[in-house]
Each structure stands twice: as C-alpha cells, then as structure tokens.
Short mmCIF file of C-alpha atoms and ligand atoms in Angstrom, two decimals:
data_model
loop_
_atom_site.label_atom_id
_atom_site.label_comp_id
_atom_site.label_asym_id
_atom_site.label_seq_id
_atom_site.Cartn_x
_atom_site.Cartn_y
_atom_site.Cartn_z
CA MET A 225 90.06 50.36 8.57
CA SER A 226 90.13 50.78 12.32
CA PHE A 227 87.38 50.17 14.85
CA ASP A 228 86.60 51.09 18.42
CA THR A 229 85.95 47.42 19.16
CA VAL A 230 86.22 44.14 17.31
CA ILE A 231 84.58 41.01 18.72
CA LYS A 232 86.60 38.13 17.34
CA GLY A 233 85.74 34.56 16.56
CA ALA A 234 82.23 34.14 17.99
CA ARG A 235 79.50 32.11 16.30
CA VAL A 236 77.39 35.06 15.22
CA VAL A 237 73.62 34.71 15.03
CA ALA A 238 72.60 37.16 12.30
CA PRO A 239 69.42 37.47 10.21
CA GLY A 240 71.17 35.73 7.31
CA GLY A 241 72.22 32.71 9.39
CA VAL A 242 74.84 31.56 11.87
CA SER A 243 78.57 31.80 11.04
CA VAL A 244 81.90 32.27 12.77
CA CYS A 245 83.07 35.82 12.04
CA ASP A 246 84.24 39.08 13.60
CA ILE A 247 82.07 42.07 14.45
CA GLY A 248 83.47 45.57 13.96
CA ILE A 249 82.00 48.41 16.01
CA GLU A 250 82.42 52.17 15.66
CA ASN A 251 80.60 54.83 17.66
CA GLY A 252 78.26 52.26 19.15
CA VAL A 253 77.12 50.93 15.79
CA ILE A 254 77.98 47.68 13.96
CA THR A 255 79.98 48.75 10.91
CA ALA A 256 81.47 45.48 9.65
CA LEU A 257 80.95 41.73 9.77
CA GLY A 258 83.67 39.48 8.36
CA THR A 259 87.16 38.21 8.98
CA SER A 260 90.50 40.03 9.28
CA LEU A 261 88.64 43.28 9.85
CA GLY A 262 91.71 45.28 10.91
CA GLU A 263 92.87 47.37 13.84
CA ALA A 264 90.74 48.07 16.88
CA ALA A 265 91.23 49.96 20.13
CA GLU A 266 89.61 47.03 21.95
CA VAL A 267 89.61 43.40 20.87
CA ILE A 268 87.25 40.98 22.57
CA ASP A 269 88.27 37.36 22.09
CA ALA A 270 84.98 35.49 21.79
CA GLY A 271 86.25 32.12 20.58
CA GLY A 272 83.91 29.36 21.75
CA LEU A 273 81.12 31.86 22.53
CA ILE A 274 77.90 32.65 20.69
CA ALA A 275 77.11 36.27 19.76
CA MET A 276 73.40 37.06 19.78
CA PRO A 277 71.49 40.30 19.48
CA GLY A 278 71.14 41.71 22.99
CA GLY A 279 67.89 40.57 24.53
CA ILE A 280 64.92 42.89 24.18
CA ASP A 281 62.36 42.19 26.87
CA SER A 282 59.24 43.96 25.68
CA HIS A 283 57.20 43.11 28.77
CA VAL A 284 58.50 44.24 32.14
CA HIS A 285 57.09 46.22 35.05
CA ILE A 286 59.32 48.62 36.94
CA ALA A 287 58.36 50.92 39.84
CA GLN A 288 54.72 50.58 38.83
CA PRO A 289 52.02 51.77 41.26
CA SER A 290 50.68 48.57 42.82
CA GLY A 291 47.95 49.56 45.25
CA PRO A 292 47.84 50.69 48.85
CA GLY A 293 50.76 49.47 50.94
CA VAL A 294 52.40 47.54 48.11
CA GLU A 295 55.62 48.57 46.45
CA MET A 296 57.27 46.97 43.49
CA ALA A 297 60.65 45.44 44.36
CA ASP A 298 62.54 47.07 41.49
CA ASP A 299 63.30 50.64 40.62
CA PHE A 300 64.94 51.44 37.30
CA THR A 301 68.43 50.87 38.69
CA SER A 302 67.84 47.39 40.05
CA ALA A 303 65.55 46.20 37.22
CA THR A 304 67.96 47.24 34.47
CA ARG A 305 70.93 45.89 36.45
CA SER A 306 69.14 42.56 36.53
CA ALA A 307 68.26 42.88 32.83
CA VAL A 308 71.85 43.34 31.64
CA ALA A 309 73.08 40.58 33.95
CA GLY A 310 70.59 38.35 32.12
CA GLY A 311 71.83 39.36 28.66
CA ASN A 312 69.34 42.11 27.80
CA THR A 313 70.16 45.46 26.23
CA THR A 314 66.65 46.97 26.05
CA VAL A 315 63.54 46.61 28.19
CA LEU A 316 60.05 47.98 27.63
CA PRO A 317 58.31 48.74 30.94
CA PHE A 318 54.69 49.80 31.28
CA CYS A 319 53.80 53.30 32.37
CA LEU A 320 50.72 53.33 34.63
CA GLN A 321 48.93 56.45 35.85
CA GLU A 322 48.76 57.09 39.58
CA ASP A 323 45.31 58.15 40.79
CA GLY A 324 44.74 61.76 39.81
CA GLN A 325 47.49 61.79 37.17
CA THR A 326 46.87 62.25 33.47
CA LEU A 327 48.61 59.86 31.13
CA ARG A 328 50.98 62.62 30.04
CA GLU A 329 51.84 63.43 33.66
CA ALA A 330 52.45 59.73 34.31
CA VAL A 331 54.86 59.50 31.38
CA ALA A 332 56.73 62.60 32.54
CA ALA A 333 57.05 61.09 36.03
CA TYR A 334 58.32 57.83 34.52
CA HIS A 335 60.95 59.63 32.50
CA ALA A 336 62.09 61.35 35.70
CA LYS A 337 62.36 58.00 37.52
CA ALA A 338 64.34 56.42 34.68
CA GLU A 339 66.62 59.30 33.73
CA GLY A 340 70.26 58.54 34.57
CA ASN A 341 69.37 55.29 36.33
CA CYS A 342 69.23 52.71 33.53
CA HIS A 343 71.90 50.11 32.84
CA CYS A 344 70.23 49.22 29.53
CA ASP A 345 68.05 51.15 27.10
CA VAL A 346 64.37 51.52 27.94
CA SER A 347 61.21 52.56 26.14
CA PHE A 348 57.77 52.83 27.73
CA HIS A 349 54.52 51.19 26.71
CA LEU A 350 51.49 53.03 28.07
CA ILE A 351 48.66 51.49 30.06
CA VAL A 352 45.29 53.01 29.23
CA LYS A 353 42.98 52.80 32.23
CA THR A 354 41.05 56.05 31.75
CA VAL A 355 39.03 56.38 28.59
CA ASP A 356 37.87 59.99 28.28
CA PRO A 357 38.00 62.67 25.59
CA VAL A 358 41.30 64.12 26.85
CA THR A 359 43.04 60.74 26.91
CA LEU A 360 41.69 59.66 23.54
CA GLY A 361 41.81 62.98 21.74
CA GLN A 362 44.90 64.64 23.18
CA ASP A 363 47.16 62.58 25.45
CA LEU A 364 47.35 59.37 23.43
CA PRO A 365 47.99 61.07 20.07
CA ALA A 366 50.65 63.35 21.61
CA LEU A 367 52.37 60.44 23.37
CA ILE A 368 52.31 58.26 20.25
CA HIS A 369 53.83 61.14 18.32
CA ALA A 370 56.57 61.34 20.99
CA GLY A 371 57.50 57.69 20.39
CA HIS A 372 55.26 55.73 22.79
CA THR A 373 53.74 53.71 19.98
CA SER A 374 52.15 50.86 21.95
CA PHE A 375 49.69 50.60 24.80
CA LYS A 376 48.14 47.93 26.95
CA VAL A 377 44.51 47.57 27.93
CA PHE A 378 43.18 45.23 30.61
CA MET A 379 40.07 43.06 30.55
CA THR A 380 40.60 42.20 34.23
CA TYR A 381 41.18 44.03 37.54
CA ARG A 382 38.53 46.40 38.91
CA GLY A 383 39.63 49.94 38.23
CA MET A 384 41.77 48.85 35.30
CA ALA A 385 39.46 46.68 33.19
CA LEU A 386 37.92 48.48 30.24
CA SER A 387 34.50 47.68 28.79
CA ASP A 388 34.30 46.34 25.25
CA ARG A 389 33.17 49.77 24.06
CA GLU A 390 36.13 51.43 25.76
CA ILE A 391 38.55 48.95 24.22
CA LEU A 392 37.07 49.73 20.81
CA GLU A 393 37.55 53.48 21.41
CA VAL A 394 41.21 52.87 22.30
CA MET A 395 41.67 50.64 19.26
CA ALA A 396 40.22 53.38 17.06
CA VAL A 397 42.95 55.76 18.27
CA ALA A 398 45.59 53.10 17.57
CA ARG A 399 44.25 52.69 14.05
CA GLU A 400 44.17 56.44 13.44
CA GLN A 401 47.64 57.07 14.88
CA ASN A 402 49.39 53.89 13.72
CA ALA A 403 50.09 52.42 17.16
CA LEU A 404 49.76 48.89 18.53
CA VAL A 405 47.31 47.71 21.21
CA MET A 406 48.35 45.00 23.66
CA VAL A 407 45.65 43.14 25.58
CA HIS A 408 45.62 41.39 28.94
CA ALA A 409 42.88 38.87 28.19
CA GLU A 410 41.02 37.52 31.24
CA ASN A 411 37.29 37.95 31.94
CA GLU A 412 36.96 40.02 35.12
CA ASP A 413 33.30 39.21 35.87
CA ALA A 414 33.97 35.48 35.67
CA ILE A 415 37.01 35.81 37.92
CA GLU A 416 35.13 37.88 40.46
CA PHE A 417 32.30 35.34 40.52
CA LEU A 418 34.74 32.50 41.19
CA ARG A 419 36.79 34.49 43.69
CA ASP A 420 33.74 35.49 45.76
CA LYS A 421 32.54 31.88 45.78
CA ALA A 422 35.96 30.59 46.86
CA GLU A 423 36.16 33.08 49.70
CA ARG A 424 32.60 32.35 50.83
CA GLU A 425 33.58 28.71 51.07
CA GLY A 426 36.67 29.54 53.10
CA ASN A 427 39.13 28.78 50.30
CA THR A 428 41.70 31.52 50.59
CA ASP A 429 45.10 29.83 50.04
CA PRO A 430 47.41 31.03 47.23
CA ALA A 431 46.38 27.99 45.15
CA TYR A 432 42.95 29.59 44.71
CA HIS A 433 44.52 32.34 42.67
CA ALA A 434 44.95 29.80 39.86
CA ARG A 435 41.65 28.03 40.55
CA THR A 436 39.69 31.27 40.21
CA ARG A 437 41.42 32.20 36.93
CA PRO A 438 40.84 28.98 34.98
CA VAL A 439 41.58 28.50 31.28
CA PRO A 440 38.06 29.38 29.97
CA VAL A 441 38.36 32.83 31.57
CA GLU A 442 41.44 33.50 29.44
CA ARG A 443 40.16 31.67 26.36
CA GLU A 444 36.92 33.70 26.25
CA ALA A 445 38.68 37.03 26.72
CA THR A 446 41.26 36.13 24.07
CA HIS A 447 38.48 35.37 21.61
CA ARG A 448 36.70 38.63 22.52
CA ALA A 449 39.84 40.76 22.24
CA ILE A 450 40.53 39.37 18.76
CA THR A 451 36.91 39.94 17.78
CA LEU A 452 37.08 43.56 18.95
CA ALA A 453 40.29 44.06 16.96
CA GLU A 454 38.53 42.66 13.88
CA VAL A 455 35.64 45.07 14.45
CA ALA A 456 38.04 48.00 14.83
CA ASP A 457 40.22 46.68 12.01
CA VAL A 458 43.49 46.93 13.93
CA PRO A 459 46.39 44.60 14.65
CA LEU A 460 46.86 43.62 18.30
CA THR A 461 49.18 41.69 20.58
CA ILE A 462 47.79 39.19 23.07
CA VAL A 463 50.32 39.27 25.88
CA HIS A 464 51.26 36.48 28.31
CA VAL A 465 49.38 33.59 26.67
CA SER A 466 49.39 30.72 29.15
CA ASN A 467 47.59 27.77 27.59
CA GLY A 468 46.61 25.82 24.50
CA GLU A 469 42.97 26.93 24.32
CA ALA A 470 43.87 30.62 24.21
CA LEU A 471 46.53 29.82 21.62
CA GLU A 472 43.89 28.00 19.58
CA GLU A 473 41.80 31.21 19.52
CA ILE A 474 44.82 33.06 18.17
CA ARG A 475 45.35 30.45 15.48
CA ARG A 476 41.66 30.67 14.50
CA GLY A 477 41.77 34.45 14.41
CA ARG A 478 44.80 34.37 12.15
CA ALA A 479 43.14 31.83 9.88
CA ARG A 480 40.33 34.41 9.45
CA GLY A 481 42.93 37.01 8.53
CA ALA A 482 43.12 38.87 11.85
CA LYS A 483 46.51 40.51 12.48
CA VAL A 484 47.02 39.05 15.94
CA PHE A 485 50.46 38.70 17.50
CA ALA A 486 51.17 36.49 20.48
CA GLU A 487 53.52 36.58 23.43
CA THR A 488 54.34 33.91 25.96
CA CYS A 489 56.72 33.76 28.93
CA PRO A 490 59.00 31.28 30.77
CA GLN A 491 56.44 30.64 33.52
CA TYR A 492 54.08 29.00 31.02
CA VAL A 493 56.60 26.33 30.04
CA THR A 494 58.29 25.70 33.38
CA LEU A 495 55.82 26.31 36.27
CA THR A 496 52.41 24.81 37.01
CA ALA A 497 49.38 25.66 39.12
CA ASP A 498 50.69 23.08 41.62
CA ASP A 499 53.50 25.50 42.45
CA LEU A 500 50.87 27.81 43.95
CA ASP A 501 49.94 24.97 46.29
CA ARG A 502 53.36 24.80 47.96
CA ALA A 503 53.49 24.46 51.73
CA GLY A 504 52.87 27.40 54.01
CA PHE A 505 52.41 30.62 52.10
CA ASP A 506 55.21 29.77 49.62
CA GLY A 507 52.64 29.43 46.82
CA ALA A 508 52.53 33.26 46.85
CA LYS A 509 55.92 33.22 45.11
CA TYR A 510 54.23 31.86 41.97
CA VAL A 511 51.21 34.17 41.81
CA CYS A 512 50.98 35.82 38.42
CA SER A 513 48.19 36.42 35.95
CA PRO A 514 47.32 34.46 33.96
CA PRO A 515 48.51 31.74 36.34
CA PRO A 516 50.84 28.90 35.40
CA ARG A 517 48.78 25.92 34.14
CA THR A 518 49.66 22.23 33.58
CA THR A 519 52.46 20.24 31.97
CA ASP A 520 50.05 19.54 29.07
CA ASP A 521 49.85 23.27 28.56
CA TRP A 522 53.66 23.46 28.54
CA GLU A 523 53.52 21.19 25.48
CA ASN A 524 50.80 23.31 23.87
CA ILE A 525 52.83 26.47 24.41
CA TRP A 526 56.01 24.79 23.12
CA SER A 527 54.13 23.82 19.97
CA GLY A 528 53.45 27.52 19.41
CA ILE A 529 57.02 28.55 20.17
CA VAL A 530 58.46 25.92 17.86
CA GLY A 531 55.82 26.27 15.16
CA GLY A 532 55.93 30.07 14.85
CA ASP A 533 52.67 31.09 16.53
CA PHE A 534 54.49 33.17 19.11
CA GLU A 535 56.37 36.20 17.87
CA LEU A 536 57.46 37.15 21.37
CA PHE A 537 58.99 35.42 24.36
CA SER A 538 59.05 37.97 27.21
CA SER A 539 59.52 37.73 30.94
CA ASP A 540 56.52 39.69 32.30
CA HIS A 541 58.98 40.66 35.05
CA CYS A 542 56.71 42.05 37.75
CA PRO A 543 58.74 41.88 40.95
CA PHE A 544 57.52 41.95 44.53
CA ARG A 545 59.21 40.94 47.74
CA PHE A 546 57.83 37.77 49.30
CA ASP A 547 58.36 39.26 52.74
CA ASP A 548 56.24 42.28 51.89
CA SER A 549 53.79 40.80 49.46
CA ALA A 550 52.96 37.86 51.59
CA GLY A 551 52.86 40.07 54.36
CA LYS A 552 53.21 42.35 57.05
CA ASP A 553 52.23 45.84 56.04
CA VAL A 554 49.44 45.16 53.61
CA PRO A 555 45.95 45.26 55.10
CA GLY A 556 44.38 41.83 54.72
CA ALA A 557 47.56 40.21 53.41
CA ARG A 558 47.94 36.53 54.14
CA LYS A 559 44.18 36.42 54.78
CA SER A 560 43.34 35.64 51.15
CA PHE A 561 44.93 34.98 47.78
CA ARG A 562 42.99 38.08 46.66
CA ASN A 563 45.55 40.32 48.38
CA ILE A 564 48.71 38.79 46.93
CA PRO A 565 50.19 41.17 44.34
CA ASN A 566 50.13 39.58 40.90
CA GLY A 567 53.56 39.13 39.44
CA ILE A 568 56.90 37.35 39.60
CA PRO A 569 60.47 38.44 38.89
CA GLY A 570 62.11 37.08 35.73
CA VAL A 571 63.96 39.62 33.59
CA GLU A 572 67.33 38.02 34.42
CA THR A 573 66.28 34.42 33.93
CA ARG A 574 64.14 34.67 30.74
CA LEU A 575 67.01 34.15 28.29
CA PRO A 576 68.88 31.38 30.16
CA ILE A 577 65.63 29.41 30.63
CA LEU A 578 64.72 29.62 26.93
CA PHE A 579 68.29 28.93 25.79
CA SER A 580 68.47 25.84 27.96
CA GLU A 581 64.95 24.49 27.50
CA GLY A 582 64.67 25.59 23.88
CA VAL A 583 68.06 25.61 22.14
CA VAL A 584 70.05 23.12 24.24
CA LYS A 585 67.17 20.63 24.35
CA GLY A 586 66.87 20.88 20.56
CA ARG A 587 63.39 22.39 20.38
CA ILE A 588 64.38 25.62 18.60
CA SER A 589 67.30 26.90 16.53
CA LEU A 590 69.62 29.74 17.49
CA GLU A 591 67.94 31.86 14.80
CA ARG A 592 64.47 31.29 16.26
CA PHE A 593 65.84 32.07 19.72
CA ALA A 594 67.19 35.42 18.46
CA ALA A 595 63.90 36.19 16.68
CA ILE A 596 61.61 35.64 19.67
CA THR A 597 63.91 37.19 22.27
CA ALA A 598 65.09 40.27 20.35
CA THR A 599 64.44 40.76 16.62
CA ASN A 600 60.65 40.46 16.65
CA HIS A 601 60.37 42.69 19.74
CA ALA A 602 62.32 45.41 17.91
CA ARG A 603 60.32 45.15 14.71
CA LEU A 604 56.87 44.84 16.26
CA TYR A 605 57.40 47.71 18.69
CA GLY A 606 59.21 50.06 16.35
CA LEU A 607 62.79 49.95 17.67
CA LYS A 608 64.27 50.60 14.26
CA SER A 609 67.99 50.42 15.13
CA LYS A 610 67.86 47.39 17.42
CA GLY A 611 67.33 43.64 17.55
CA ALA A 612 69.75 42.20 14.99
CA ILE A 613 73.47 41.79 14.43
CA MET A 614 73.63 43.64 11.14
CA VAL A 615 75.72 46.46 9.71
CA GLY A 616 74.09 49.78 10.61
CA MET A 617 72.38 48.51 13.77
CA ASP A 618 73.19 49.51 17.35
CA ALA A 619 75.97 47.29 18.69
CA ASP A 620 73.66 45.67 21.27
CA ILE A 621 75.19 42.22 21.62
CA VAL A 622 75.25 39.44 24.18
CA LEU A 623 77.96 36.79 24.29
CA TRP A 624 76.86 33.36 25.49
CA ASP A 625 78.86 30.54 26.97
CA PRO A 626 76.77 27.65 25.60
CA GLU A 627 78.53 24.99 27.68
CA VAL A 628 78.22 26.13 31.28
CA THR A 629 75.64 24.34 33.43
CA ARG A 630 74.47 25.96 36.64
CA PRO A 631 71.40 26.21 38.87
CA ILE A 632 69.42 29.44 38.99
CA GLN A 633 69.86 30.85 42.49
CA GLN A 634 68.51 33.95 44.16
CA ALA A 635 71.98 34.55 45.62
CA ASP A 636 73.37 35.14 42.10
CA LEU A 637 70.61 37.40 40.77
CA HIS A 638 70.55 41.19 40.65
CA HIS A 639 66.84 42.05 40.97
CA GLY A 640 65.17 43.63 43.98
CA SER A 641 62.95 40.65 44.81
CA ASP A 642 63.93 38.44 47.72
CA TYR A 643 63.32 35.19 45.80
CA THR A 644 63.22 33.64 42.35
CA PRO A 645 60.45 31.21 41.36
CA TRP A 646 63.19 29.18 39.62
CA GLU A 647 65.39 28.53 42.66
CA GLY A 648 67.47 25.41 41.89
CA PHE A 649 66.28 25.14 38.26
CA GLU A 650 69.29 23.89 36.30
CA VAL A 651 70.18 25.56 33.01
CA THR A 652 72.86 25.04 30.39
CA GLY A 653 74.11 28.21 28.71
CA TRP A 654 74.58 31.60 30.33
CA PRO A 655 75.19 35.16 29.05
CA VAL A 656 78.75 36.11 29.99
CA ARG A 657 79.08 39.56 28.43
CA THR A 658 76.49 42.20 27.57
CA ILE A 659 77.44 45.00 25.19
CA LEU A 660 75.22 48.09 24.95
CA ARG A 661 75.83 50.32 21.93
CA GLY A 662 79.42 49.07 21.78
CA ARG A 663 80.20 49.39 25.47
CA THR A 664 80.56 46.35 27.75
CA VAL A 665 78.06 46.81 30.57
CA MET A 666 78.29 43.33 32.12
CA ALA A 667 81.15 40.83 32.15
CA ASP A 668 81.03 37.49 33.98
CA GLY A 669 78.05 38.53 36.07
CA THR A 670 79.53 41.84 37.17
CA LEU A 671 78.25 45.21 36.01
CA THR A 672 81.11 47.18 34.59
CA GLY A 673 80.16 50.81 35.06
CA ALA A 674 77.66 53.55 35.77
CA PRO A 675 74.22 53.36 34.16
CA ALA A 676 74.76 53.90 30.42
CA GLY A 677 71.23 53.28 29.16
CA GLY A 678 68.74 55.83 27.96
CA HIS A 679 65.19 56.20 26.73
CA VAL A 680 64.50 55.30 23.11
CA ALA A 681 61.63 56.89 21.21
CA ARG A 682 60.00 54.32 18.98
CA GLY A 683 58.59 54.43 15.47
CA ALA A 684 55.49 52.79 14.06
CA PRO A 685 54.99 49.07 14.64
CA GLU A 686 56.07 46.79 11.83
CA ILE A 687 53.19 44.44 11.15
CA LEU A 688 54.96 41.10 10.93
CA LEU A 689 52.12 38.96 9.56
N1 DUC B 292 49.65 41.46 34.02
C1 DUC B 292 50.87 41.63 33.66
O1 DUC B 292 51.14 41.83 32.49
N2 DUC B 292 51.86 41.57 34.55
C2 DUC B 292 51.65 41.33 35.90
C3 DUC B 292 50.28 41.24 36.32
C4 DUC B 292 49.30 41.27 35.25
O2 DUC B 292 48.15 41.12 35.50
ZN1 ZN B 293 48.84 41.56 32.07
ZN1 ZN B 294 52.94 42.21 32.71
#
C-alpha cells in the first residue's frame, strides 16, 4: 500500500489510548494506523514527538464588530495564522450582525471575509441579538440547515443582552431545529448597578472591570440560564466559566438531569483579578468577561477540568490592540474601565498553557488533553470528520515536542494584538508541526504556505452527556 504521507514513530494519542505507531494519510484523510505501513511520497520522522488531534478552538472572535471606533486586532488571515502556529487545525469564530444587517446578511459577509484567507479550517457560530419573527422563523432555521448548528446568546451588554423570554424563544428554535445554544452568563442589571456606583464614586481604573462583575453576577446568570434550558427542554453550553460557584450551579443542574455542557479557558487558571490592577493602564491588557478571579478559583476550575465537569477548554481569543483599546481614537477611552473593549488574545497560547500546566504538571492525561482541546469540540459542535486520530478522519494532526521549555513572548506570536497577557509565562511543551488535512501548514513556528483552510458546514450536535 502506498500513502501520500506517513508520520513515523510518534506517540499517538488516539481515542483507544496512547501508543507509538505510524499514521498513513491519503487524500487528506487518515487511512492507516500501525507499523511498517509501506511506501509514502512524504515521510515525516516524528520520533520523540507526540501526535495529537489538531486543536479545535470552538470559541474565538475574529473581525467582529466591536463598537464605534474599536476594531478587532485580527482578521481571518492573522487569527488563523496564529491558530496554526499554536497547534490548531480548526477554529469556530462567532458571527455578529452589524447594525442594520440581518443574520443571514451577516453570515454572508463573514463568508466573504474568510474566503481564501484562512490558514486552518473555520466554521461559524451565530450570535443572536435580534429576536423577531424573521430571525426566529426564517433566518435561524435556514442557517442551521446550512450547517451553522450552534448560536450564542448574551445575558449581559446593553444591545446584546436578551430577556429571559427572548432566550426561551431562541431555545425553542434550537429544540425544533436540533441546534445547540451557548450562553454568556452574567447579569447585566447587576453589573450596570455596580458600574454606575463605581463611576459615581470616582473608581474608574481597569481593576473596577473585575470588581463590577463579581462572582454572584455570573453564578446567578448561570443558574438562570440552566433553569431556562430546563424550561425549554434543550441542552446548552455555558461558555467561559470562571469560578467555582458557577461551576457548582452546573454540577447541580446536571445532578437534576439538565443537559448542560461547560467550557473554561486558560485565563481562569492562570490570571487573577489582581492582574487588572497592574500599574498605569496595563490592567487593560487583562480585561475580559467574565474577569479572571482568584487563585482559589484556579483550584476550583482545575477540579472541574480534572474531574470531567468541563467538556471544553477554549481560548475565547478576542484580540484588541493595547495601543488602540487603551486609547487614542476611542471617545472616552482611558477615562473609565467601561470603555475598555472586553477580550484578550489567546488562540496561539491555549494549547501550550494547558499542556504545560495540565499534562506536564501531572494534573491531566494526554487523552484528557486531546478530549478537551479537540475531540469534544468536534462532537459537541457537529464536526463529524474532525477531532480524533482515527482511520477515516481528516488528517488534522499536531506534533508536539514535549521536552522544550520556553517563555511565552509577544515577539514570537503571530496574532494581530500588540501584547500577550502571558508575557514571560514559562511553558514546557510546544507544537512544532501542524498538519491540516494531510498538508503541513506550520513547521517550527513558520507557516509553510498560502492559506489552505476552508469553511466547514457542521451537522447536529452530539449530546455528550
Ligand atoms: N464574551 C466573549 O465570549 N468573548 C469576549 C467578550 C465577551 O463578553
Ligand atoms: Zn461571552
Ligand atoms: Zn468569547
């Protein structure tokens, strides 16, 4: 038998376990796993390396409308460049309507922005911010049918936050059309109350972003989102869970039988609210929502990662430039934490941080790493041919050097932001080769060709619980 490519001698992390073997690839698909596979046009010597399913980051924001005067730091080219440099082969960005656009128009515009510009595969979640008969009755069903089988609703942000009734209406469509609802769970009224009070008292530093979005605001909204999903009788994903009390609500919901999935991110096990209190305006580099919490919450979140409560470990890559976001051209910027765009870059550093803090420090196995960084993302969000090193699957593979130790440095990263919140953070283990549908797209930190990624239409969610 002859192959296009054989990857030889890696420790392969496959659904059945970890073993040293060869991977045979033909036409972009894995066609054999074993030893002495035979001839190949290309042989990749992977002795001493670990072969994992290419990372699937199911929570990123790319070229998303971000309000007057604010532009996201990544377009599809730079975000996906950064993704493959960090060992990812698929990312799922959110598609948000511009004012005056229908959801269908927004998706068409997103396709146009992505087309021909992606270094990895992409597939869009939708954000539902307008709940009207056209959106519910026409646009959402048509878009789900076209393969956009998941959508996010917000319980925070004026102009984005939906009422409980509206969330229920969206959930009803998800139930009818077999799609999955994702929820950003923070109570907007409570935040606004605290934010107005802080500003009245002259407290406007970046640190007040975290102080005005305390844990109860997230805990209450998490409980309410799960309750609404129970009323509507639908599964849901709670995205970017930051603390132990919100996680406890998820555990309770599951104990009642609710089909609730949970996602967390590197910032909730490596950054704290104190980072927002850094000197000058540097705290702005750590502003995201929900905010980073405390080291006690790191332990709570680790307990969920280790114990199986979290199906998903995503980046919530939401990149802005410190120069712009802290700054100059935005009316009111630097006057209050209120004006700092919410989000941090992280698509390139998600996998190295979890590998180092999770696998190398002995908290999780290689199999669990693969599950929460790739396999579960594929299954939950309906990427049928991705997420596992298995015969018949897309040859989306990342090779890891598990020995190398290096600091994360902005100078080495490929995103459009002008900083990383993890500057100087030391990690052991780094992705050294990313293979997308059989083709090497990154080797030793260098991208190896023109954008080879495309859009992937997704099927129905697989309900993992
Ligand atoms: N929610 C996200 O998922 N990402 C960035 C900002 C936000 O509020
Ligand atoms: Zn969110
Ligand atoms: Zn996000």
